[in-house]
Short mmCIF file of C-alpha atoms in Angstrom, two decimals:
data_model
loop_
_atom_site.label_atom_id
_atom_site.label_comp_id
_atom_site.label_asym_id
_atom_site.label_seq_id
_atom_site.Cartn_x
_atom_site.Cartn_y
_atom_site.Cartn_z
CA MET A 209 127.69 106.27 96.22
CA ASN A 210 127.57 102.49 95.95
CA SER A 211 124.10 101.69 94.59
CA LEU A 212 124.68 97.97 95.18
CA ALA A 213 125.32 98.38 98.91
CA PRO A 214 122.45 97.92 101.38
CA ALA A 215 120.72 101.08 102.53
CA ILE A 216 122.08 100.42 106.03
CA ARG A 217 124.70 97.98 107.24
CA VAL A 218 125.58 97.83 110.95
CA CYS A 219 128.05 95.42 112.51
CA ASP A 220 128.67 94.93 116.26
CA LEU A 221 127.40 98.41 117.18
CA VAL A 222 128.09 99.47 120.77
CA LYS A 223 127.12 102.72 122.51
CA ARG A 224 128.43 103.09 126.04
CA TYR A 225 127.73 106.00 128.36
CA PRO A 226 130.16 106.85 131.16
CA GLY A 227 129.09 106.20 134.71
CA ARG A 228 129.77 104.11 137.76
CA PRO A 229 129.39 101.57 136.34
CA PRO A 230 129.28 102.55 132.62
CA VAL A 231 126.00 101.79 130.86
CA GLU A 232 125.72 100.12 127.46
CA ALA A 233 122.62 101.42 125.69
CA VAL A 234 123.48 99.39 122.58
CA ARG A 235 125.30 96.08 123.00
CA GLY A 236 126.78 94.54 119.86
CA LEU A 237 123.83 95.20 117.55
CA SER A 238 124.09 94.13 113.91
CA LEU A 239 121.52 94.61 111.13
CA GLU A 240 121.15 95.15 107.40
CA VAL A 241 118.39 97.15 105.73
CA ARG A 242 117.78 96.53 102.02
CA ARG A 243 117.19 99.35 99.59
CA GLY A 244 113.55 100.06 98.86
CA GLU A 245 112.09 98.39 101.94
CA CYS A 246 110.40 99.68 105.07
CA PHE A 247 112.34 98.25 108.00
CA GLY A 248 110.93 98.48 111.50
CA LEU A 249 112.69 98.67 114.86
CA LEU A 250 110.38 97.58 117.66
CA GLY A 251 111.02 97.50 121.38
CA PRO A 252 110.11 99.11 124.70
CA ASN A 253 111.33 102.51 125.82
CA GLY A 254 114.93 102.26 126.94
CA ALA A 255 115.64 99.29 124.66
CA GLY A 256 118.24 101.15 122.60
CA LYS A 257 116.11 101.94 119.53
CA THR A 258 116.47 105.71 119.62
CA THR A 259 120.20 105.53 120.40
CA THR A 260 120.66 103.18 117.45
CA ILE A 261 118.67 105.29 115.01
CA GLU A 262 120.45 108.50 116.07
CA ILE A 263 123.82 106.84 115.43
CA LEU A 264 122.55 105.85 111.97
CA GLU A 265 121.43 109.46 111.40
CA GLY A 266 124.90 110.74 112.28
CA LEU A 267 123.65 112.50 115.41
CA LEU A 268 125.58 110.37 117.91
CA PRO A 269 129.01 108.76 117.57
CA PRO A 270 129.20 105.02 118.29
CA THR A 271 131.55 103.74 120.96
CA SER A 272 132.58 100.91 118.64
CA GLY A 273 131.36 98.92 115.66
CA SER A 274 130.90 99.84 112.01
CA VAL A 275 128.06 101.79 110.39
CA GLU A 276 127.47 102.25 106.65
CA VAL A 277 124.55 104.28 105.32
CA LEU A 278 123.88 104.15 101.56
CA GLY A 279 127.34 102.68 101.15
CA LEU A 280 128.93 105.71 102.86
CA ARG A 281 130.36 106.47 106.31
CA TRP A 282 129.63 109.44 108.54
CA GLU A 283 133.31 109.91 109.33
CA THR A 284 134.18 110.74 105.71
CA ASP A 285 130.97 111.38 103.78
CA GLU A 286 128.76 113.53 106.04
CA ARG A 287 127.88 116.22 103.49
CA GLN A 288 126.88 113.68 100.85
CA LEU A 289 124.83 111.70 103.34
CA ARG A 290 122.94 114.77 104.61
CA GLU A 291 121.69 115.34 101.06
CA GLN A 292 120.38 111.77 100.82
CA ILE A 293 118.53 111.30 104.12
CA GLY A 294 115.46 112.76 105.79
CA VAL A 295 115.00 112.69 109.55
CA SER A 296 111.91 112.99 111.73
CA LEU A 297 112.88 112.82 115.41
CA GLN A 298 110.56 111.77 118.22
CA GLU A 299 110.31 115.40 119.32
CA THR A 300 111.45 117.79 116.60
CA ARG A 301 111.43 121.34 117.91
CA LEU A 302 110.66 123.91 115.25
CA SER A 303 110.70 127.70 115.51
CA GLU A 304 107.29 128.76 116.81
CA LYS A 305 107.58 132.22 115.24
CA LEU A 306 107.78 130.94 111.66
CA THR A 307 104.69 129.99 109.72
CA VAL A 308 104.14 126.44 108.54
CA GLY A 309 104.88 127.55 104.97
CA GLU A 310 108.07 129.37 105.96
CA THR A 311 109.24 126.32 107.89
CA ILE A 312 108.79 123.87 105.04
CA ARG A 313 110.39 126.27 102.53
CA LEU A 314 113.37 126.69 104.88
CA PHE A 315 113.90 122.95 105.07
CA ARG A 316 113.51 122.61 101.30
CA SER A 317 116.31 125.16 100.83
CA PHE A 318 118.77 122.81 102.54
CA TYR A 319 118.53 120.28 99.70
CA ALA A 320 119.82 120.52 96.13
CA ALA A 321 116.73 118.64 94.91
CA GLY A 322 113.37 117.62 96.31
CA ILE A 323 109.65 118.14 96.00
CA ASP A 324 107.60 121.32 96.06
CA PRO A 325 107.04 122.50 99.66
CA THR A 326 103.30 122.74 99.04
CA GLU A 327 103.22 119.12 97.92
CA ALA A 328 105.03 118.06 101.10
CA LEU A 329 102.39 119.82 103.20
CA GLU A 330 99.59 118.25 101.16
CA MET A 331 101.07 114.79 101.75
CA VAL A 332 100.69 115.23 105.53
CA GLY A 333 97.38 117.09 105.40
CA LEU A 334 98.69 120.55 106.33
CA ALA A 335 98.14 122.53 103.13
CA ALA A 336 95.41 124.58 104.84
CA LYS A 337 97.82 125.59 107.62
CA THR A 338 100.42 127.28 105.39
CA GLN A 339 99.89 130.74 106.92
CA ALA A 340 99.55 129.55 110.52
CA ARG A 341 102.44 130.11 112.89
CA VAL A 342 104.02 126.92 114.21
CA GLY A 343 103.35 128.08 117.76
CA SER A 344 99.61 128.19 117.09
CA ILE A 345 99.08 124.69 115.65
CA SER A 346 98.31 121.56 117.67
CA GLY A 347 100.84 118.98 118.84
CA GLY A 348 99.61 116.49 116.26
CA GLU A 349 99.96 119.07 113.50
CA ARG A 350 103.51 119.83 114.62
CA GLN A 351 104.26 116.13 114.45
CA ARG A 352 102.99 115.99 110.88
CA LEU A 353 104.98 119.13 110.01
CA ALA A 354 108.12 117.40 111.32
CA VAL A 355 107.44 114.52 108.94
CA ALA A 356 106.92 117.00 106.09
CA THR A 357 110.33 118.56 106.79
CA ALA A 358 111.85 115.07 106.56
CA ILE A 359 110.35 114.31 103.15
CA VAL A 360 110.61 117.69 101.40
CA GLY A 361 114.08 116.78 100.11
CA TRP A 362 112.55 113.53 98.77
CA PRO A 363 115.41 111.58 100.37
CA GLU A 364 116.69 108.20 99.31
CA LEU A 365 116.56 107.10 102.98
CA LEU A 366 113.91 108.29 105.41
CA PHE A 367 114.21 107.92 109.20
CA LEU A 368 110.89 108.08 111.06
CA ASP A 369 111.21 107.77 114.84
CA GLU A 370 107.73 107.20 116.35
CA PRO A 371 106.09 109.33 113.61
CA THR A 372 102.46 108.64 114.56
CA THR A 373 102.66 108.90 118.36
CA GLY A 374 99.90 111.23 119.55
CA LEU A 375 98.14 111.43 116.18
CA ASP A 376 94.43 110.81 115.63
CA PRO A 377 93.43 107.82 113.45
CA HIS A 378 92.97 109.92 110.30
CA SER A 379 96.38 111.55 110.66
CA ARG A 380 97.99 108.17 111.32
CA ARG A 381 96.55 106.85 108.07
CA GLN A 382 97.97 109.87 106.22
CA ILE A 383 101.45 109.03 107.52
CA TRP A 384 100.92 105.37 106.57
CA ASP A 385 99.97 106.42 103.03
CA LEU A 386 103.08 108.58 102.88
CA VAL A 387 105.35 105.71 103.93
CA GLU A 388 103.75 103.42 101.35
CA ARG A 389 104.19 106.08 98.64
CA CYS A 390 107.88 106.49 99.51
CA ARG A 391 108.43 102.76 99.38
CA ALA A 392 106.54 102.46 96.07
CA CYS A 393 108.94 105.07 94.63
CA GLY A 394 111.92 102.96 95.65
CA HIS A 395 112.90 104.91 98.75
CA THR A 396 114.00 103.18 101.95
CA VAL A 397 112.27 103.85 105.27
CA LEU A 398 113.57 103.03 108.74
CA LEU A 399 110.66 103.19 111.17
CA THR A 400 110.42 102.91 114.93
CA THR A 401 106.97 102.42 116.41
CA HIS A 402 105.06 101.11 119.41
CA PHE A 403 102.00 100.29 117.32
CA MET A 404 101.79 96.67 116.25
CA ASP A 405 99.14 97.30 113.58
CA GLU A 406 101.42 99.94 112.09
CA ALA A 407 104.40 97.59 112.00
CA GLU A 408 102.39 94.74 110.47
CA ARG A 409 100.97 97.00 107.76
CA LEU A 410 104.06 99.01 106.82
CA CYS A 411 107.17 96.94 107.52
CA ASP A 412 108.60 94.51 104.98
CA ARG A 413 110.93 93.27 107.70
CA LEU A 414 111.57 94.24 111.28
CA ALA A 415 113.84 93.65 114.24
CA ILE A 416 112.77 93.46 117.87
CA VAL A 417 115.23 95.19 120.19
CA ASP A 418 115.53 94.70 123.94
CA ALA A 419 118.36 95.66 126.31
CA GLY A 420 120.41 97.05 123.43
CA GLN A 421 120.35 93.87 121.34
CA ILE A 422 118.25 92.39 118.53
CA ILE A 423 116.37 89.43 119.97
CA ALA A 424 114.39 88.50 116.84
CA ALA A 425 114.19 89.58 113.19
CA GLY A 426 112.23 88.73 110.06
CA THR A 427 109.05 89.65 108.24
CA PRO A 428 105.99 90.19 110.44
CA ALA A 429 104.43 87.00 109.05
CA GLU A 430 107.60 84.98 109.65
CA LEU A 431 107.82 86.06 113.28
CA ILE A 432 104.14 85.45 113.98
CA THR A 433 104.34 81.99 112.38
CA ALA A 434 107.64 81.06 114.06
CA PHE A 435 106.26 81.76 117.52
CA GLY A 436 102.79 80.36 116.80
CA VAL A 437 100.99 83.48 118.02
CA ALA A 438 98.32 85.86 116.78
CA ASP A 439 100.27 89.10 116.34
CA LEU A 440 103.56 90.90 116.93
CA ASP A 441 102.63 91.94 120.46
CA ASP A 442 102.30 88.24 121.31
CA VAL A 443 105.72 87.66 119.73
CA PHE A 444 107.23 90.18 122.13
CA LEU A 445 105.38 88.56 125.02
CA LYS A 446 107.02 85.24 124.15
CA LEU A 447 110.46 86.83 123.92
CA ALA A 448 110.47 89.26 126.83
CA GLY A 449 107.77 87.98 129.18
CA ARG A 450 105.52 91.00 128.75
CA ARG A 451 103.71 92.81 125.96
CA LEU A 452 105.26 95.74 124.18
CA THR A 453 102.01 97.62 124.76
CA ASP A 454 102.05 97.06 128.53
CA THR A 455 101.77 100.40 130.33
CA ASP A 456 104.37 99.51 132.99
CA TRP A 457 107.26 100.09 130.59
CA THR A 458 108.95 103.42 131.28
CA ASP A 459 106.49 105.44 129.21
CA LYS A 460 107.37 108.64 131.06
CA ASP A 461 110.78 108.54 129.34
CA LYS A 462 110.25 108.41 125.58
CA HIS A 463 113.97 108.28 124.88
CA ASP A 464 116.55 105.63 125.71
CA LYS A 465 116.83 106.15 129.42
CA HIS A 466 120.60 106.47 129.68
CA ALA A 467 121.15 108.83 126.72
CA PRO A 468 121.43 112.61 127.09
CA HIS A 469 119.21 114.35 124.53
CA ASP A 470 119.00 117.79 123.00
CA ASN A 471 116.51 117.41 120.19
CA GLN A 472 116.67 121.00 119.03
CA THR A 473 120.41 120.66 118.45
CA LYS A 474 119.92 117.25 116.84
CA ALA A 475 117.23 118.54 114.51
CA THR A 476 119.67 121.19 113.33
CA ASN A 477 122.50 118.69 112.95
CA ALA A 478 120.27 116.39 110.88
CA MET A 479 119.87 119.02 108.17
CA PRO A 480 122.17 119.18 105.14
CA ARG A 481 124.79 121.90 105.52
CA GLU A 482 124.06 125.18 103.77
CA ARG A 483 125.00 124.88 100.12
CA SER A 484 127.47 127.24 98.51
CA PRO A 485 126.08 129.52 95.78
#
């Protein structure tokens, strides 16, 4: 692994879905994420964020363009990459018959190294739920468990796709603390979010995505200053003519609207392959 390479390097990424006419969910997107930073992808539903992040996670093939993750490529280095990344999807489906403790221990077994499963649960506030079956815990607790499964391998690169959606304020702050701890330990985090306060607090740099392209990038302070506005939501208003938090975006579709999704399959594919004895 090339330790001098950026955590993520993307050049002219295109994802096209067949149709009449074909639809480009991602249209020539390029970005670079530095090691040790929290990088945010912001944009409305259907902007291409989830398609982009799932290509970076090795869950979708690009139509064209180049993608390097930790100096490696999915085409040739999948096994090595699976050991170095953690993935929390927007809707990770976990077996409802397993307990919380069994689930986190299962995910820990997929990695050669990592943290103690109990510590992972403590970091997301679920230590008291170890014996509870996944099917019996709340939606917010399942969301936090999904984040715990992403961090239990203590990955060099952590993908968090809308990790705090649906969480109460206390649980959101726990996830924020977790992201800040990962970054303080030198790990890289790629975060997608709809919450402007979350982006301003956590992201060292960010890119605003609309219609499959990056329309602005920089630190939160740089973007706010450049557009002479009060916050990131106002930045998006300047760029796209409406606020990112407006309710008339296609909120009923949490995924990129043209992409077929099977999150249970993708959650399985995101795991490292079973290791040989």
